[in-house]
Coordinates of N, CA and C in Angstrom, one line a residue:
Chain A
X17 N -11.8 -7.6 4.0 CA -11.1 -8.1 5.2 C -12.1 -8.6 6.2
X18 N -11.7 -9.6 7.0 CA -12.6 -10.2 8.0 C -12.9 -9.2 9.0
X19 N -14.2 -9.2 9.5 CA -14.6 -8.3 10.5 C -15.0 -9.1 11.8
X20 N -15.4 -8.4 12.8 CA -15.9 -9.0 14.0 C -17.3 -9.5 13.7
X21 N -17.6 -10.7 14.0 CA -18.9 -11.3 13.8 C -19.6 -11.5 15.1
X22 N -20.9 -11.0 15.2 CA -21.7 -11.2 16.3 C -22.9 -12.0 16.0
X23 N -23.3 -12.9 16.9 CA -24.6 -13.6 16.7 C -25.3 -13.8 18.0
X24 N -26.6 -13.9 17.9 CA -27.5 -13.5 16.8 C -27.5 -12.0 16.5
X25 N -28.1 -11.6 15.4 CA -28.3 -10.2 15.2 C -29.4 -9.6 16.0
X26 N -30.4 -10.4 16.2 CA -31.6 -10.0 17.0 C -32.0 -11.1 17.9
X27 N -32.5 -10.8 19.1 CA -32.9 -11.8 20.1 C -34.0 -11.2 20.9
X28 N -35.1 -12.0 21.0 CA -36.2 -11.6 21.8 C -36.3 -12.6 23.0
X29 N -36.4 -12.1 24.2 CA -36.5 -12.9 25.4 C -37.6 -12.3 26.3
X30 N -38.0 -13.2 27.2 CA -39.0 -12.7 28.2 C -38.2 -12.4 29.5
X31 N -38.9 -11.7 30.3 CA -38.3 -11.4 31.6 C -38.0 -12.7 32.4
X32 N -36.8 -12.7 33.1 CA -36.4 -13.8 33.9 C -35.7 -14.9 33.0
X33 N -35.8 -14.8 31.7 CA -35.1 -15.8 30.9 C -33.6 -15.5 30.8
X34 N -32.9 -16.4 30.2 CA -31.4 -16.2 30.0 C -31.2 -16.0 28.5
X35 N -30.0 -15.4 28.2 CA -29.6 -15.2 26.8 C -28.1 -15.3 26.7
X36 N -27.7 -15.8 25.6 CA -26.2 -15.9 25.3 C -25.9 -15.3 24.0
X37 N -25.0 -14.3 24.1 CA -24.5 -13.6 22.9 C -23.1 -14.1 22.5
X38 N -22.9 -14.2 21.3 CA -21.6 -14.7 20.8 C -20.8 -13.6 20.0
X39 N -19.5 -13.7 20.1 CA -18.6 -12.8 19.4 C -17.4 -13.5 18.9
X40 N -17.2 -13.3 17.6 CA -16.0 -13.9 16.9 C -15.1 -12.8 16.5
X41 N -13.9 -12.7 17.1 CA -13.0 -11.6 16.8 C -12.3 -11.7 15.4
X42 N -11.7 -10.7 15.0 CA -10.9 -10.7 13.8 C -9.7 -11.7 14.1
X43 N -9.4 -12.5 13.1 CA -8.2 -13.4 13.3 C -7.0 -12.7 13.8
X44 N -6.3 -13.3 14.7 CA -5.1 -12.8 15.4 C -5.4 -11.7 16.4
X45 N -6.6 -11.3 16.6 CA -6.9 -10.4 17.7 C -7.2 -11.2 18.9
X46 N -6.4 -10.9 20.0 CA -6.6 -11.7 21.2 C -7.3 -10.9 22.3
X47 N -7.7 -9.7 22.1 CA -8.4 -8.9 23.1 C -9.9 -8.7 22.6
X48 N -10.8 -8.9 23.5 CA -12.2 -8.8 23.2 C -12.9 -7.9 24.2
X49 N -13.8 -7.0 23.8 CA -14.5 -6.1 24.6 C -16.0 -6.3 24.4
X50 N -16.8 -6.1 25.5 CA -18.2 -6.1 25.3 C -18.8 -4.7 25.8
X51 N -19.8 -4.2 25.0 CA -20.4 -3.0 25.4 C -21.9 -3.1 25.3
X52 N -22.6 -2.3 26.1 CA -24.1 -2.3 26.1 C -24.5 -0.8 25.7
X53 N -25.4 -0.7 24.8 CA -25.9 0.6 24.4 C -27.4 0.6 24.4
X54 N -27.9 1.4 25.4 CA -29.4 1.5 25.5 C -29.8 2.6 24.5
X55 N -31.1 2.7 24.3 CA -31.7 3.6 23.3 C -31.3 5.0 23.7
X56 N -30.7 5.7 22.7 CA -30.3 7.1 22.8 C -29.1 7.3 23.8
X57 N -28.4 6.2 24.1 CA -27.3 6.4 25.0 C -26.0 6.1 24.3
X58 N -24.9 6.4 25.0 CA -23.6 6.1 24.5 C -23.2 4.7 24.9
X59 N -22.3 4.0 24.2 CA -21.9 2.7 24.5 C -21.3 2.6 25.9
X60 N -21.7 1.7 26.7 CA -21.1 1.5 28.1 C -20.3 0.2 28.1
X61 N -19.0 0.4 28.6 CA -18.1 -0.7 28.7 C -18.6 -1.7 29.7
X62 N -18.6 -3.0 29.4 CA -19.0 -4.0 30.3 C -17.8 -4.8 30.8
X63 N -17.0 -5.3 29.9 CA -16.0 -6.2 30.3 C -15.0 -6.5 29.1
X64 N -13.8 -6.8 29.4 CA -12.8 -7.2 28.4 C -12.0 -8.4 28.8
X65 N -11.5 -9.0 27.7 CA -10.7 -10.2 27.9 C -9.4 -10.1 27.1
X66 N -8.3 -10.6 27.6 CA -7.1 -10.7 26.9 C -6.5 -12.1 27.1
X67 N -6.2 -12.7 26.0 CA -5.6 -14.1 26.0 C -6.4 -15.0 26.9
X68 N -7.7 -14.9 26.8 CA -8.7 -15.8 27.4 C -8.9 -15.6 28.9
X69 N -8.3 -14.5 29.4 CA -8.4 -14.1 30.8 C -9.2 -12.8 30.9
X70 N -10.0 -12.7 31.9 CA -10.7 -11.4 32.1 C -9.6 -10.3 32.3
X71 N -9.7 -9.2 31.6 CA -8.7 -8.2 31.7 C -9.2 -7.0 32.5
X72 N -10.4 -6.5 32.2 CA -10.9 -5.4 32.9 C -12.4 -5.5 33.0
X73 N -13.0 -4.9 34.0 CA -14.4 -5.0 34.3 C -15.0 -3.6 34.4
X74 N -16.1 -3.4 33.6 CA -16.8 -2.1 33.7 C -18.0 -2.2 34.5
X75 N -19.1 -1.7 33.9 CA -20.4 -1.7 34.6 C -21.2 -2.9 34.3
X76 N -20.6 -4.1 34.4 CA -21.4 -5.3 34.1 C -22.1 -5.8 35.3
X77 N -23.5 -6.0 35.1 CA -24.3 -6.5 36.3 C -23.8 -7.8 36.7
X78 N -24.1 -8.2 38.0 CA -23.7 -9.5 38.5 C -24.5 -10.6 37.8
X79 N -25.6 -10.3 37.2 CA -26.4 -11.3 36.5 C -25.8 -11.7 35.2
X80 N -24.8 -10.9 34.8 CA -24.1 -11.2 33.5 C -22.8 -11.8 33.8
X81 N -22.4 -12.7 32.9 CA -21.0 -13.3 33.0 C -20.5 -13.4 31.5
X82 N -19.2 -13.5 31.4 CA -18.6 -13.6 30.1 C -17.4 -14.5 30.2
X83 N -17.0 -15.0 29.0 CA -15.7 -15.7 29.0 C -15.2 -15.7 27.5
X84 N -13.9 -15.9 27.4 CA -13.2 -16.0 26.1 C -12.7 -17.4 26.0
X85 N -12.9 -18.0 24.9 CA -12.6 -19.4 24.7 C -11.2 -19.6 24.0
X86 N -10.8 -20.9 23.9 CA -9.4 -21.1 23.4 C -9.3 -20.6 21.9
X87 N -10.4 -20.6 21.2 CA -10.3 -20.1 19.8 C -10.5 -18.5 19.8
X88 N -10.5 -17.9 21.0 CA -10.6 -16.5 21.2 C -12.0 -15.9 21.0
X89 N -13.0 -16.8 20.6 CA -14.3 -16.2 20.6 C -14.8 -16.0 22.0
X90 N -15.8 -15.1 22.1 CA -16.3 -14.8 23.5 C -17.8 -14.9 23.5
X91 N -18.3 -15.2 24.7 CA -19.7 -15.3 24.9 C -20.1 -14.5 26.1
X92 N -21.2 -13.8 26.0 CA -21.8 -13.0 27.1 C -23.1 -13.7 27.5
X93 N -23.1 -14.1 28.7 CA -24.2 -14.8 29.3 C -25.0 -13.9 30.2
X94 N -26.3 -13.8 30.0 CA -27.2 -12.9 30.7 C -28.3 -13.7 31.3
X95 N -28.5 -13.6 32.6 CA -29.5 -14.4 33.3 C -30.5 -13.4 34.0
X96 N -31.6 -14.0 34.4 CA -32.7 -13.2 35.0 C -32.9 -11.9 34.3
X97 N -33.2 -12.0 33.0 CA -33.3 -10.8 32.2 C -34.4 -9.9 32.7
X98 N -34.0 -8.6 32.6 CA -35.0 -7.5 33.0 C -35.3 -6.7 31.8
X99 N -36.4 -5.9 31.9 CA -36.8 -5.1 30.8 C -35.7 -4.1 30.4
X100 N -35.0 -3.6 31.5 CA -33.9 -2.7 31.3 C -32.7 -3.2 30.6
X101 N -32.6 -4.5 30.4 CA -31.5 -5.1 29.6 C -31.7 -5.0 28.1
X102 N -32.9 -4.5 27.7 CA -33.1 -4.3 26.3 C -32.1 -3.3 25.8
X103 N -31.3 -3.7 24.8 CA -30.3 -2.8 24.3 C -29.6 -3.4 23.1
X104 N -28.7 -2.6 22.5 CA -27.7 -3.2 21.6 C -26.5 -3.6 22.3
X105 N -26.0 -4.8 22.0 CA -24.8 -5.2 22.7 C -23.7 -5.4 21.6
X106 N -22.6 -4.6 21.8 CA -21.5 -4.7 20.8 C -20.3 -5.4 21.4
X107 N -19.7 -6.1 20.5 CA -18.4 -6.7 20.8 C -17.4 -6.0 19.9
X108 N -16.2 -5.9 20.4 CA -15.0 -5.4 19.7 C -13.8 -6.2 19.9
X109 N -12.9 -6.2 19.0 CA -11.7 -6.9 19.2 C -10.5 -6.0 18.8
X110 N -9.3 -6.3 19.3 CA -8.1 -5.5 19.0 C -6.9 -6.4 19.3
X111 N -5.8 -5.9 18.8 CA -4.5 -6.4 19.2 C -4.3 -5.7 20.6
X112 N -3.4 -6.3 21.4 CA -3.3 -5.8 22.8 C -2.6 -4.5 23.0
X113 N -1.9 -3.9 22.0 CA -1.2 -2.7 22.2 C -2.1 -1.5 22.4
X114 N -1.7 -0.6 23.3 CA -2.6 0.5 23.6 C -2.9 1.4 22.5
X115 N -2.1 1.4 21.4 CA -2.4 2.3 20.3 C -3.1 1.5 19.2
X116 N -3.6 0.3 19.5 CA -4.3 -0.5 18.5 C -5.7 -0.2 18.5
X117 N -6.3 0.1 17.3 CA -7.7 0.5 17.3 C -8.6 -0.7 17.6
X118 N -9.8 -0.4 18.1 CA -10.8 -1.4 18.3 C -11.7 -1.6 17.1
X119 N -12.0 -2.8 16.8 CA -12.9 -3.1 15.6 C -14.2 -3.7 16.2
X120 N -15.3 -3.0 15.8 CA -16.6 -3.4 16.4 C -17.4 -4.2 15.4
X121 N -18.2 -5.1 16.0 CA -19.2 -5.8 15.2 C -20.4 -5.0 15.1
X122 N -21.4 -5.5 14.4 CA -22.6 -4.8 14.1 C -23.6 -4.9 15.2
X123 N -23.3 -5.7 16.2 CA -24.1 -5.8 17.4 C -25.2 -6.8 17.4
X124 N -25.7 -7.1 18.6 CA -26.9 -7.9 18.8 C -27.9 -7.1 19.5
X125 N -29.1 -7.0 18.9 CA -30.2 -6.2 19.5 C -31.0 -7.2 20.3
X126 N -31.0 -7.0 21.7 CA -31.7 -7.8 22.6 C -33.0 -7.0 23.0
X127 N -34.1 -7.7 22.9 CA -35.4 -7.1 23.3 C -35.9 -8.0 24.4
X128 N -36.2 -7.5 25.6 CA -36.7 -8.3 26.7 C -38.2 -7.8 26.9
X129 N -39.1 -8.7 26.8 CA -40.5 -8.4 26.9 C -41.1 -8.9 28.2
Chain B
X43 N -9.7 7.9 35.1 CA -9.5 8.1 33.7 C -9.6 9.6 33.4
X44 N -8.7 10.0 32.5 CA -8.8 11.4 32.0 C -10.0 11.5 31.2
X45 N -10.7 12.7 31.4 CA -12.0 12.9 30.8 C -11.8 13.7 29.5
X46 N -12.8 13.6 28.6 CA -12.9 14.4 27.4 C -14.2 15.2 27.4
X47 N -14.2 16.3 26.8 CA -15.4 17.2 26.6 C -15.5 17.5 25.2
X48 N -16.7 17.2 24.7 CA -17.1 17.6 23.3 C -18.4 18.3 23.2
X49 N -18.6 19.1 22.2 CA -19.9 19.7 22.0 C -20.9 18.6 21.7
X50 N -22.2 18.8 22.2 CA -23.2 17.8 22.0 C -23.5 17.6 20.5
X51 N -23.6 18.7 19.8 CA -24.0 18.6 18.4 C -23.3 19.7 17.5
X52 N -23.1 19.4 16.2 CA -22.6 20.3 15.3 C -23.3 20.1 13.9
X53 N -23.3 21.1 13.1 CA -23.8 21.0 11.8 C -22.8 21.4 10.8
X54 N -22.9 20.9 9.6 CA -21.9 21.2 8.5 C -22.7 21.1 7.2
X55 N -22.3 22.0 6.3 CA -22.8 21.8 4.9 C -22.0 20.8 4.2
X56 N -22.7 20.1 3.3 CA -22.1 19.1 2.5 C -20.9 19.7 1.7
X57 N -19.8 18.9 1.6 CA -18.7 19.3 0.8 C -17.8 20.4 1.4
X58 N -18.2 20.8 2.6 CA -17.3 21.7 3.4 C -16.5 21.0 4.5
X59 N -15.4 21.6 4.9 CA -14.6 21.0 5.9 C -15.4 21.1 7.3
X60 N -15.1 20.1 8.1 CA -15.7 20.1 9.5 C -14.6 19.9 10.5
X61 N -14.6 20.7 11.5 CA -13.6 20.7 12.6 C -14.4 20.3 13.9
X62 N -14.1 19.1 14.4 CA -14.8 18.6 15.6 C -13.8 18.7 16.8
X63 N -14.1 19.6 17.7 CA -13.2 19.8 18.8 C -13.3 18.8 20.0
X64 N -12.3 18.6 20.7 CA -12.3 17.8 21.9 C -11.3 18.4 22.9
X65 N -11.8 18.6 24.1 CA -10.9 19.1 25.2 C -10.6 17.9 26.2
X66 N -9.3 17.9 26.5 CA -8.9 16.8 27.4 C -7.8 17.4 28.3
X67 N -8.2 18.3 29.2 CA -7.2 19.1 29.9 C -6.4 18.3 30.9
X68 N -6.9 17.1 31.3 CA -6.2 16.3 32.3 C -5.5 15.2 31.7
X69 N -5.2 15.3 30.4 CA -4.5 14.2 29.7 C -3.2 13.9 30.3
X70 N -2.8 12.7 30.3 CA -1.5 12.3 30.8 C -0.5 12.1 29.6
X71 N 0.8 12.1 30.0 CA 1.8 12.0 28.9 C 1.7 10.7 28.1
X72 N 1.1 9.7 28.6 CA 1.0 8.4 27.9 C -0.4 8.1 27.3
X73 N -1.3 9.1 27.4 CA -2.6 8.9 26.8 C -2.6 9.0 25.3
X74 N -3.1 8.1 24.6 CA -3.3 8.2 23.2 C -4.7 8.8 23.0
X75 N -4.8 9.6 22.0 CA -6.1 10.2 21.6 C -6.7 9.5 20.5
X76 N -7.9 8.8 20.7 CA -8.6 8.0 19.7 C -9.8 8.7 19.3
X77 N -10.2 8.6 18.1 CA -11.5 9.1 17.6 C -12.2 7.9 16.9
X78 N -13.5 7.8 17.3 CA -14.4 6.8 16.7 C -15.7 7.5 16.3
X79 N -16.4 6.9 15.4 CA -17.7 7.4 15.0 C -18.7 6.3 14.9
X80 N -19.9 6.7 15.2 CA -21.0 5.7 15.1 C -22.1 6.2 14.3
X81 N -22.3 5.5 13.2 CA -23.5 5.7 12.3 C -24.7 5.1 12.9
X82 N -25.9 5.6 12.6 CA -27.1 5.0 13.2 C -27.2 3.5 13.0
X83 N -27.5 2.8 14.0 CA -27.8 1.4 14.0 C -26.5 0.6 13.6
X84 N -25.4 1.1 13.8 CA -24.1 0.4 13.5 C -23.2 0.4 14.7
X85 N -22.2 -0.5 14.7 CA -21.2 -0.4 15.7 C -20.3 0.8 15.5
X86 N -19.6 1.2 16.6 CA -18.6 2.3 16.4 C -17.6 1.9 15.4
X87 N -17.0 2.9 14.8 CA -16.0 2.7 13.7 C -14.8 3.5 14.0
X88 N -13.6 2.9 14.0 CA -12.4 3.6 14.2 C -12.1 4.7 13.2
X89 N -11.7 5.9 13.6 CA -11.4 6.9 12.6 C -9.9 7.2 12.6
X90 N -9.4 7.5 13.7 CA -8.0 8.0 13.7 C -7.5 8.0 15.1
X91 N -6.2 8.0 15.4 CA -5.6 8.2 16.7 C -4.2 8.8 16.6
X92 N -3.8 9.4 17.7 CA -2.5 10.0 17.7 C -2.0 10.2 19.1
X93 N -0.7 10.5 19.3 CA -0.2 10.7 20.6 C 0.3 12.2 20.8
X94 N 1.2 12.6 19.9 CA 1.6 14.0 20.0 C 1.6 14.8 18.7
X95 N 1.9 14.1 17.6 CA 2.0 14.7 16.3 C 0.6 14.6 15.6
X96 N 0.4 15.6 14.7 CA -0.8 15.5 13.9 C -0.7 14.3 13.0
X97 N -1.9 13.8 12.7 CA -2.0 12.5 12.0 C -3.0 12.7 10.8
X98 N -2.7 12.0 9.7 CA -3.6 12.0 8.6 C -3.8 10.6 8.1
X99 N -5.1 10.3 7.8 CA -5.3 9.0 7.1 C -6.4 9.3 6.0
X100 N -6.9 8.2 5.4 CA -7.8 8.4 4.3 C -9.2 9.0 4.7
X101 N -9.5 8.8 6.0 CA -10.8 9.3 6.5 C -10.7 10.7 7.0
X102 N -9.7 11.1 7.7 CA -9.7 12.3 8.4 C -8.2 12.7 8.8
X103 N -8.2 13.9 9.4 CA -6.9 14.4 10.0 C -7.1 14.7 11.5
X104 N -6.1 14.5 12.3 CA -6.2 14.8 13.7 C -5.1 15.8 14.0
X105 N -5.6 16.9 14.5 CA -4.7 18.0 14.9 C -4.6 18.0 16.4
X106 N -3.5 17.9 17.0 CA -3.3 17.8 18.4 C -2.5 19.1 18.9
X107 N -3.1 19.8 19.9 CA -2.5 21.0 20.4 C -1.1 20.7 21.0
X108 N -0.3 21.7 21.0 CA 1.1 21.5 21.4 C 1.1 21.1 22.9
X109 N 0.2 21.6 23.7 CA 0.1 21.1 25.1 C -0.7 19.9 25.3
X110 N -1.2 19.4 24.2 CA -2.1 18.1 24.2 C -3.4 18.2 25.0
X111 N -3.7 19.4 25.4 CA -5.0 19.5 26.2 C -6.2 19.6 25.3
X112 N -6.0 19.6 24.1 CA -7.2 19.6 23.2 C -6.7 19.0 21.8
X113 N -7.7 18.6 21.1 CA -7.5 18.0 19.7 C -8.7 18.3 18.9
X114 N -8.5 18.2 17.6 CA -9.5 18.5 16.6 C -9.5 17.5 15.5
X115 N -10.6 16.9 15.3 CA -10.8 15.9 14.2 C -11.3 16.7 13.0
X116 N -10.6 16.6 11.9 CA -10.9 17.4 10.7 C -11.4 16.4 9.6
X117 N -12.6 16.6 9.1 CA -13.1 16.0 7.9 C -13.0 17.0 6.8
X118 N -12.2 16.7 5.8 CA -11.9 17.7 4.8 C -13.0 18.1 3.9
X119 N -13.9 17.2 3.6 CA -15.1 17.5 2.8 C -16.2 16.6 3.3
X120 N -17.1 17.2 4.1 CA -18.2 16.4 4.7 C -19.1 15.9 3.6
X121 N -19.5 14.6 3.7 CA -20.5 14.0 2.9 C -21.7 13.6 3.8
X122 N -22.8 13.3 3.2 CA -24.0 12.9 3.9 C -23.7 11.6 4.7
X123 N -22.7 10.8 4.2 CA -22.4 9.6 4.9 C -21.6 9.8 6.2
X124 N -21.1 11.1 6.4 CA -20.3 11.4 7.6 C -21.2 11.8 8.7
X125 N -22.5 11.8 8.5 CA -23.4 12.1 9.6 C -23.4 11.0 10.6
X126 N -23.0 11.3 11.8 CA -22.7 10.2 12.8 C -22.5 10.9 14.2
X127 N -22.3 10.1 15.2 CA -21.9 10.6 16.5 C -20.4 10.3 16.6
X128 N -19.6 11.4 16.8 CA -18.1 11.3 16.9 C -17.7 11.3 18.3
X129 N -16.8 10.3 18.7 CA -16.3 10.2 20.0 C -14.8 10.4 20.1
X130 N -14.4 11.2 21.1 CA -13.0 11.4 21.3 C -12.7 10.6 22.6
X131 N -11.7 9.7 22.6 CA -11.5 8.8 23.7 C -10.0 8.8 24.0
X132 N -9.6 8.9 25.3 CA -8.2 8.7 25.7 C -8.0 7.3 26.1
X133 N -6.8 6.8 25.7 CA -6.4 5.4 26.1 C -5.0 5.4 26.5
X134 N -4.8 4.8 27.7 CA -3.5 4.9 28.4 C -3.0 3.5 28.6
X135 N -1.7 3.2 28.7 CA -1.2 1.9 29.0 C -1.7 1.5 30.4
X136 N -1.9 2.5 31.3 CA -2.4 2.1 32.7 C -3.8 1.7 32.8
X137 N -4.6 2.1 31.8 CA -6.0 1.7 31.8 C -6.3 0.3 31.2
X138 N -5.2 -0.2 30.7 CA -5.3 -1.6 30.2 C -6.3 -1.7 29.1
X139 N -7.2 -2.7 29.3 CA -8.2 -2.9 28.3 C -9.6 -2.4 28.7
X140 N -9.6 -1.2 29.3 CA -10.8 -0.5 29.6 C -10.9 0.6 28.5
X141 N -12.0 0.8 27.9 CA -12.1 1.7 26.8 C -13.4 2.4 26.9
X142 N -13.5 3.6 27.5 CA -14.8 4.2 27.8 C -15.2 5.2 26.8
X143 N -16.4 5.2 26.4 CA -17.0 6.2 25.5 C -17.6 7.3 26.4
X144 N -17.3 8.5 26.1 CA -18.0 9.6 26.8 C -19.2 10.0 26.0
X145 N -19.6 11.2 26.1 CA -20.7 11.8 25.3 C -20.1 12.5 24.1
X146 N -20.4 11.9 22.9 CA -19.8 12.4 21.7 C -20.5 13.6 21.1
X147 N -20.1 13.9 19.9 CA -20.7 15.0 19.1 C -21.5 14.4 18.0
X148 N -22.8 14.8 18.0 CA -23.7 14.4 16.9 C -23.5 15.3 15.7
X149 N -23.0 14.9 14.6 CA -22.7 15.7 13.4 C -23.9 15.5 12.4
X150 N -24.5 16.7 12.1 CA -25.5 16.7 11.0 C -24.9 17.3 9.8
X151 N -25.0 16.7 8.7 CA -24.5 17.2 7.4 C -25.7 17.7 6.6
X152 N -25.7 18.9 6.2 CA -26.8 19.5 5.5 C -26.5 19.5 4.0
X153 N -27.5 18.9 3.2 CA -27.2 18.8 1.7 C -27.2 20.2 1.1

């Protein structure tokens, strides 16, 4: 079965640079979620989208922005990168019903040097 | 959001059953109880969810207390591949598409 695809798998950036992470949800899933997971930490909810509109916002820094496109893929844009942004970034997709499970990708590991 | 409380860590012997508890004393009537697990260096993986009745699937069973203030994830025969962090999460129609992970239980399976 098709899964959530994230790209790139690994990304190395320097401080103050920008980065773009991409997420391709499972076909027919119209809801996308982004999470940040620092070393030894639990996943932190950043933002979610439903039908190409921002649905909910978590602890996403103002330096980050995201959007969902007409084909339902999503991109997380990160600017003015800081060392503390080094983390695993997970994307998940689901159907919109509250009892629908989230399906996660394998993540993008961002390293900021 | 209603909160959940789980033990930080648990151990189990291989091929024995494992009962992972979760307390959610402030659960509302419309909160679904979801369980996910995360293996090292992987994205979280859906395990099971329920509302009021006990649930079974190929991965695990979910036992929900009658007052719904606690639940237990049951792995019937633990394998080494079950070593992971297990998260109990409440999801409500009112929380929309916010889905927050708390501090899960790190399960160690002893050969």
